[in-house]
Amino acid sequence: MRIAGRATRTLWTHADGTVEILDQTRLPHEVATVRLESAAAACHAIRSMQVRGAPLIGATAAYGLCLALRADPSDAALARAATELAATRPTAVNLRWALERLSAHVAPLPPPARVAAAYACAAALCDEEVERCRAIGEHGLPLLARSARRPVQVLTHCNAGWLATVDWGTALAPVYRAHAAGVPVHVWVGETRPRNQGLLTAWELGEEGVPYTLIADNAAGHLLARGQVDLCLVGTDRTTARGDVANKIGTYLVALAARAAGVPFYVAAPGPSIDWSLDDGRAIPIEERDADEVRVLHGRAADGRPASLALAPAGTPVANPAFDVTPAELVTAFVTERGVAAPAELGRLFAETT
Ligand code: MRU
């Protein structure tokens, strides 16, 4: 997708093996990048949310293993880096998927052959990720195009756009595809407290010229009840075999409001975001993040300089679960790279992987 009109991915490599990422903690106010030179830097980037979004976390972790092997291609270094990267964020299953895939690819090789093989595997993983997202866009397009209203009104939560992936996005891929196809589309963007990933969604939609309106999370139910939304479209960090969906905190409330209003609730789910080993979404580990994410706001002061604002006094007791689980019963259908399927049909689409 584009920044200031220039095609960009969310991460890329250099000839010396270092990995450059867009630093998402600086967006939407500033476009800045960071060079990752070690597995520890990759761990920090994932944990601090310089990179975020399930598919991008997986891609960064894959390159984290490459960086570890570049320093030391031994079995011990590979195992240590995989353990450290896996511990960075517990909910998105793409992290485990990417680490397992890359480890399985390089582990049988003699250590001197591992570095080149690891980088080739990580690059392939990223290219496949982009292709999956592009296909999600194709399969999701009819859901938007068939809406009677123009512009079709889409409500999304968090950021499941290209910033959350390598390119295209998951939930936003059908939006970008519709926009490119000339289907007028407008997106209601939930702010997504406390980390405000909705600001990232607003920024990337703006860069692509897609009309959007930023809303406080609490406005979603009102808009749904008033008939101002044609469909909800969100991403997922981990979907179980039966179709329970872990996604950014607040997704469940949107799904409940959508059901009450009779509005379809779609989940864009690439294959690596589906955890076939789990059935019940209540078994998904939910990340609990730092209390200051709720107590303290970060943004820009009137003079444009970075500024923080304490909303609540230090020490205020806080709960900060980063994700919630929407039960399959509230999901109208999944939009995957293989097509659109109701929760009960998801396994059929991915028959050979289940
Ligand atoms: O905590 P984050 O910003 O990593 O959470 C991201 C989300 O919840 C996204 O909706 C999800 O990863 C799907 S991204 C294509």
Coordinates of C-alpha atoms and ligand atoms in Angstrom, one line a residue:
M1 CA 0.0 0.0 0.0
R2 CA 1.1 3.6 -0.1
I3 CA 2.6 6.3 2.1
A4 CA 2.5 9.7 0.4
G5 CA 1.8 7.9 -2.8
R6 CA 4.8 5.5 -2.6
A7 CA 4.2 1.7 -2.5
T8 CA 5.6 0.4 0.8
R9 CA 5.5 -2.8 2.9
T10 CA 5.6 -2.8 6.6
L11 CA 9.0 -4.5 6.8
W12 CA 11.8 -5.1 4.4
T13 CA 15.4 -6.4 4.5
H14 CA 18.8 -4.9 3.7
A15 CA 21.8 -6.6 2.0
D16 CA 23.5 -6.9 5.4
G17 CA 20.6 -9.0 6.8
T18 CA 19.1 -6.2 9.0
V19 CA 15.4 -5.7 8.9
E20 CA 13.7 -2.3 8.7
I21 CA 10.2 -1.8 10.1
L22 CA 7.8 1.1 10.2
D23 CA 7.7 2.2 13.8
Q24 CA 4.0 2.1 14.5
T25 CA 4.4 3.7 17.9
R26 CA 5.2 6.9 16.0
L27 CA 2.2 6.8 13.7
P28 CA -0.1 8.5 12.8
H29 CA 1.9 11.7 13.7
E30 CA 5.2 10.7 12.2
V31 CA 6.4 8.2 9.6
A32 CA 9.6 6.7 11.1
T33 CA 11.5 3.4 10.7
V34 CA 13.7 1.3 12.9
R35 CA 16.4 -1.1 11.9
L36 CA 16.4 -4.4 13.7
E37 CA 19.8 -5.9 14.1
S38 CA 19.3 -8.7 16.5
A39 CA 16.6 -11.2 17.8
A40 CA 16.4 -9.1 20.9
A41 CA 15.5 -6.0 18.9
A42 CA 12.8 -8.1 17.1
C43 CA 11.5 -9.2 20.5
H44 CA 11.4 -5.5 21.7
A45 CA 9.7 -4.4 18.5
I46 CA 6.9 -7.0 18.9
R47 CA 6.5 -6.5 22.7
S48 CA 6.5 -2.7 22.5
M49 CA 4.1 -2.7 19.5
Q50 CA 6.5 -1.0 17.1
V51 CA 5.1 -3.8 15.0
R52 CA 1.7 -5.2 15.7
G53 CA -1.2 -7.0 14.1
A54 CA -1.2 -10.8 14.0
P55 CA 0.2 -11.4 10.6
L56 CA 2.9 -8.8 11.0
I57 CA 3.9 -10.1 14.4
G58 CA 4.4 -13.5 12.7
A59 CA 6.5 -12.0 9.9
T60 CA 8.7 -10.0 12.3
A61 CA 9.2 -13.1 14.5
A62 CA 10.3 -15.1 11.4
Y63 CA 12.9 -12.4 10.7
G64 CA 13.8 -12.4 14.4
L65 CA 14.9 -16.0 14.0
C66 CA 16.9 -15.0 10.9
L67 CA 18.7 -12.3 12.9
A68 CA 19.4 -14.8 15.7
L69 CA 20.9 -17.3 13.2
R70 CA 23.0 -14.6 11.6
A71 CA 24.7 -14.1 14.9
D72 CA 24.9 -17.8 15.8
P73 CA 23.5 -20.6 13.6
S74 CA 23.7 -23.3 16.3
D75 CA 20.8 -25.5 17.5
A76 CA 21.0 -23.8 20.9
A77 CA 20.7 -20.3 19.5
L78 CA 17.8 -21.3 17.3
A79 CA 15.9 -22.8 20.2
R80 CA 16.7 -19.9 22.5
A81 CA 15.5 -17.3 20.0
A82 CA 12.4 -19.2 19.2
T83 CA 11.5 -19.4 22.9
E84 CA 12.1 -15.7 23.5
L85 CA 10.2 -14.6 20.4
A86 CA 7.2 -16.9 21.3
A87 CA 7.0 -15.2 24.7
T88 CA 6.6 -11.7 23.4
R89 CA 2.8 -11.7 22.8
P90 CA 0.6 -14.7 23.7
T91 CA -2.6 -14.2 21.8
A92 CA -1.9 -14.0 18.1
V93 CA -1.4 -17.6 16.9
N94 CA 0.5 -16.3 13.8
L95 CA 3.5 -15.8 16.0
R96 CA 3.7 -19.5 16.9
W97 CA 2.9 -20.5 13.3
A98 CA 5.7 -18.5 11.8
L99 CA 8.3 -19.6 14.4
E100 CA 7.4 -23.3 13.9
R101 CA 7.5 -23.0 10.1
L102 CA 10.8 -21.3 10.0
S103 CA 12.4 -23.6 12.7
A104 CA 11.2 -26.7 10.9
H105 CA 12.7 -25.4 7.7
V106 CA 16.2 -24.7 9.0
A107 CA 16.6 -27.2 11.9
P108 CA 17.5 -30.2 9.6
L109 CA 20.2 -28.2 7.7
P110 CA 23.8 -28.0 8.8
P111 CA 24.4 -24.7 10.7
P112 CA 26.4 -23.0 7.9
A113 CA 23.5 -23.4 5.5
R114 CA 20.9 -22.1 7.9
V115 CA 21.2 -18.3 7.5
A116 CA 20.5 -18.1 3.8
A117 CA 17.7 -20.7 4.1
A118 CA 16.1 -18.8 7.0
Y119 CA 16.0 -15.5 5.1
A120 CA 14.6 -17.2 2.0
C121 CA 11.9 -18.9 4.1
A122 CA 11.0 -15.6 5.9
A123 CA 10.8 -13.8 2.5
A124 CA 8.5 -16.5 1.1
L125 CA 6.4 -16.4 4.2
C126 CA 5.9 -12.6 3.7
D127 CA 5.1 -13.0 0.0
E128 CA 2.5 -15.7 0.9
E129 CA 1.1 -13.4 3.5
V130 CA 0.6 -10.6 1.0
E131 CA -1.0 -13.0 -1.5
R132 CA -3.4 -14.3 1.2
C133 CA -4.4 -10.8 2.1
R134 CA -4.9 -9.9 -1.6
A135 CA -7.1 -13.0 -2.0
I136 CA -9.1 -12.0 1.1
G137 CA -9.7 -8.7 -0.7
E138 CA -11.1 -10.5 -3.7
H139 CA -13.4 -12.8 -1.7
G140 CA -14.6 -9.9 0.4
L141 CA -15.3 -7.5 -2.4
P142 CA -18.8 -9.0 -3.2
L143 CA -19.9 -8.5 0.4
L144 CA -19.4 -4.8 0.0
A145 CA -20.4 -4.5 -3.7
R146 CA -23.8 -6.1 -3.1
S147 CA -24.9 -3.6 -0.5
A148 CA -27.8 -1.5 -1.8
R149 CA -26.5 1.7 -0.1
R150 CA -23.9 3.9 -1.7
P151 CA -21.4 4.5 -0.3
V152 CA -21.5 1.2 1.5
Q153 CA -21.1 1.8 5.2
V154 CA -18.5 -0.5 6.8
L155 CA -17.6 -0.5 10.5
T156 CA -14.3 -1.8 11.7
H157 CA -12.5 -2.0 15.0
C158 CA -8.8 -1.9 15.8
N159 CA -6.4 -2.0 12.8
A160 CA -6.6 -5.0 10.5
G161 CA -5.2 -3.0 7.6
W162 CA -1.9 -3.2 5.8
L163 CA -0.1 -1.9 8.9
A164 CA -1.2 -5.1 10.7
T165 CA 0.1 -7.3 7.9
V166 CA 3.0 -7.2 5.4
D167 CA 0.7 -5.5 2.8
W168 CA -3.0 -5.1 2.0
G169 CA -4.4 -6.0 5.4
T170 CA -7.1 -8.5 6.3
A171 CA -10.3 -6.8 7.2
L172 CA -9.3 -3.7 5.1
A173 CA -8.3 -5.7 2.0
P174 CA -11.9 -5.9 0.8
V175 CA -12.3 -2.2 1.5
Y176 CA -9.2 -1.3 -0.6
R177 CA -10.4 -3.8 -3.3
A178 CA -13.8 -2.2 -3.4
H179 CA -12.3 1.3 -3.5
A180 CA -10.1 0.3 -6.4
A181 CA -13.1 -1.3 -8.2
G182 CA -15.0 2.0 -8.0
V183 CA -17.5 0.8 -5.3
P184 CA -18.1 3.9 -3.1
V185 CA -17.2 2.9 0.4
H186 CA -17.1 4.7 3.7
V187 CA -15.6 3.3 6.9
W188 CA -16.6 4.0 10.5
V189 CA -13.3 3.6 12.4
G190 CA -13.5 2.7 16.1
E191 CA -10.8 4.5 18.0
T192 CA -9.9 1.3 19.9
R193 CA -8.9 2.4 23.4
P194 CA -6.5 2.0 25.0
R195 CA -3.8 1.7 22.3
N196 CA -6.0 3.5 19.7
Q197 CA -5.2 1.3 16.7
G198 CA -8.1 3.0 15.1
L199 CA -5.9 6.0 14.5
L200 CA -3.6 3.7 12.4
T201 CA -6.7 2.6 10.5
A202 CA -7.7 6.2 9.9
W203 CA -4.2 7.1 8.8
E204 CA -3.8 4.3 6.3
L205 CA -7.3 4.7 4.9
G206 CA -6.5 8.4 4.4
E207 CA -3.2 7.5 2.6
E208 CA -5.3 5.4 0.2
G209 CA -8.0 8.0 -0.3
V210 CA -10.7 5.9 1.3
P211 CA -13.4 8.0 3.0
Y212 CA -13.7 7.3 6.8
T213 CA -14.9 8.7 10.0
L214 CA -13.2 8.2 13.3
I215 CA -15.6 7.4 16.2
A216 CA -15.2 6.8 19.9
D217 CA -15.6 3.1 20.6
N218 CA -18.8 3.8 22.5
A219 CA -20.5 5.2 19.4
A220 CA -20.5 1.9 17.5
G221 CA -23.7 0.6 19.2
H222 CA -25.5 3.9 18.4
L223 CA -24.5 3.9 14.7
L224 CA -25.5 0.2 14.4
A225 CA -28.9 0.8 16.1
R226 CA -29.6 3.8 13.9
G227 CA -29.1 1.8 10.7
Q228 CA -25.9 3.7 9.7
V229 CA -23.8 0.6 9.2
D230 CA -24.3 -2.0 6.4
L231 CA -21.7 -4.5 7.7
C232 CA -19.0 -4.9 10.3
L233 CA -15.6 -6.2 9.2
V234 CA -12.8 -7.0 11.7
G235 CA -9.7 -9.0 11.8
T236 CA -8.6 -11.8 14.2
D237 CA -5.6 -12.7 16.3
R238 CA -6.7 -16.3 16.8
T239 CA -9.8 -18.1 15.6
T240 CA -10.6 -21.5 16.9
A241 CA -11.7 -24.5 14.9
R242 CA -15.3 -23.9 15.8
G243 CA -15.0 -20.2 14.8
D244 CA -14.6 -18.4 18.2
V245 CA -12.7 -15.2 17.4
A246 CA -10.1 -13.6 19.6
N247 CA -9.6 -10.0 18.4
K248 CA -8.8 -6.6 19.9
I249 CA -10.6 -5.8 23.1
G250 CA -14.0 -4.3 22.3
T251 CA -14.7 -6.5 19.3
Y252 CA -17.1 -8.6 21.3
L253 CA -19.2 -5.5 22.1
V254 CA -19.4 -4.6 18.4
A255 CA -20.5 -8.1 17.5
L256 CA -23.2 -8.0 20.2
A257 CA -24.5 -4.7 19.0
A258 CA -24.4 -5.9 15.3
R259 CA -26.4 -8.9 16.2
A260 CA -29.0 -6.8 18.1
A261 CA -29.2 -4.5 15.1
G262 CA -29.4 -7.3 12.5
V263 CA -26.2 -6.1 10.8
P264 CA -23.8 -8.8 9.4
F265 CA -20.6 -9.3 11.3
Y266 CA -17.7 -10.6 9.2
V267 CA -14.2 -11.6 10.3
A268 CA -11.3 -11.6 7.9
A269 CA -9.2 -14.6 8.8
P270 CA -6.1 -15.8 6.9
G271 CA -5.3 -19.5 7.5
P272 CA -2.3 -18.8 9.8
S273 CA -4.7 -17.0 12.2
I274 CA -6.7 -20.1 12.7
D275 CA -5.7 -22.4 15.6
W276 CA -7.1 -25.8 14.7
S277 CA -5.8 -27.2 18.0
L278 CA -8.4 -25.3 19.9
D279 CA -12.2 -25.5 19.8
D280 CA -13.4 -23.3 22.7
G281 CA -12.4 -19.7 22.4
R282 CA -12.2 -19.5 26.2
A283 CA -9.0 -21.5 26.1
I284 CA -7.2 -18.7 24.1
P285 CA -4.6 -17.0 26.2
I286 CA -5.5 -13.3 26.5
E287 CA -2.7 -10.9 26.9
E288 CA -2.9 -8.5 29.9
R289 CA -0.9 -5.4 29.1
D290 CA 0.6 -2.6 31.2
A291 CA -1.8 -0.6 33.3
D292 CA -0.3 2.7 32.1
E293 CA -1.8 2.0 28.7
V294 CA -5.1 2.8 30.3
R295 CA -4.0 5.5 32.7
V296 CA -1.8 7.6 30.3
L297 CA -2.6 9.0 26.9
H298 CA 0.2 9.6 24.4
G299 CA -0.2 12.1 21.6
R300 CA 0.9 15.5 20.4
A301 CA 0.8 18.8 22.2
A302 CA -0.5 21.9 20.4
D303 CA 3.1 22.7 19.3
G304 CA 3.3 19.3 17.6
R305 CA 5.8 17.8 20.1
P306 CA 5.1 14.3 21.6
A307 CA 3.2 14.7 24.8
S308 CA 1.7 12.4 27.5
L309 CA -1.3 13.1 29.6
A310 CA -2.2 11.3 32.8
L311 CA -5.9 10.5 32.7
A312 CA -5.9 8.6 36.0
P313 CA -3.6 9.1 39.0
A314 CA -0.6 6.8 39.1
G315 CA -1.6 3.7 41.1
T316 CA -5.2 3.7 40.0
P317 CA -6.2 0.0 39.8
V318 CA -6.5 -1.0 36.2
A319 CA -7.4 -4.1 34.2
N320 CA -6.1 -4.1 30.6
P321 CA -7.0 -7.2 28.7
A322 CA -5.8 -6.6 25.1
F323 CA -8.2 -9.0 23.4
D324 CA -11.6 -10.5 23.9
V325 CA -13.4 -13.5 22.4
T326 CA -16.4 -13.3 20.2
P327 CA -18.3 -16.6 20.1
A328 CA -18.8 -18.2 16.7
E329 CA -22.6 -17.7 17.1
L330 CA -22.1 -14.0 16.6
V331 CA -20.0 -14.3 13.4
T332 CA -22.0 -14.2 10.2
A333 CA -19.1 -15.5 8.1
F334 CA -15.3 -15.6 7.8
V335 CA -13.6 -14.0 4.8
T336 CA -10.5 -16.1 4.1
E337 CA -8.0 -16.5 1.3
R338 CA -10.0 -19.5 0.2
G339 CA -13.4 -17.9 0.2
V340 CA -16.2 -16.9 2.5
A341 CA -17.6 -19.4 5.0
A342 CA -19.9 -19.5 7.9
P343 CA -18.3 -20.7 11.2
A344 CA -19.5 -24.3 10.7
E345 CA -18.0 -24.4 7.2
L346 CA -14.6 -23.0 8.1
G347 CA -13.1 -26.5 8.6
R348 CA -14.3 -27.6 5.1
L349 CA -12.4 -24.7 3.5
F350 CA -9.2 -25.7 5.2
A351 CA -9.9 -29.5 5.1
E352 CA -6.2 -30.6 4.7
T353 CA -5.0 -28.4 7.6
T354 CA -7.6 -29.3 10.2
Ligands
MRU1 O1 -2.6 -5.5 19.8 P1 -2.6 -5.4 18.3 O2 -2.6 -4.1 17.8 O3 -1.5 -6.3 17.8 O4 -4.0 -6.1 17.9 C1 -4.3 -6.2 16.5 C2 -5.6 -6.8 16.3 O5 -6.4 -7.1 17.2 C3 -6.0 -7.0 14.9 O6 -7.4 -6.8 14.7 C4 -5.7 -8.4 14.5 O7 -4.3 -8.7 14.7 C5 -6.0 -8.7 13.1 S1 -4.8 -8.0 12.1 C6 -4.9 -8.3 10.5

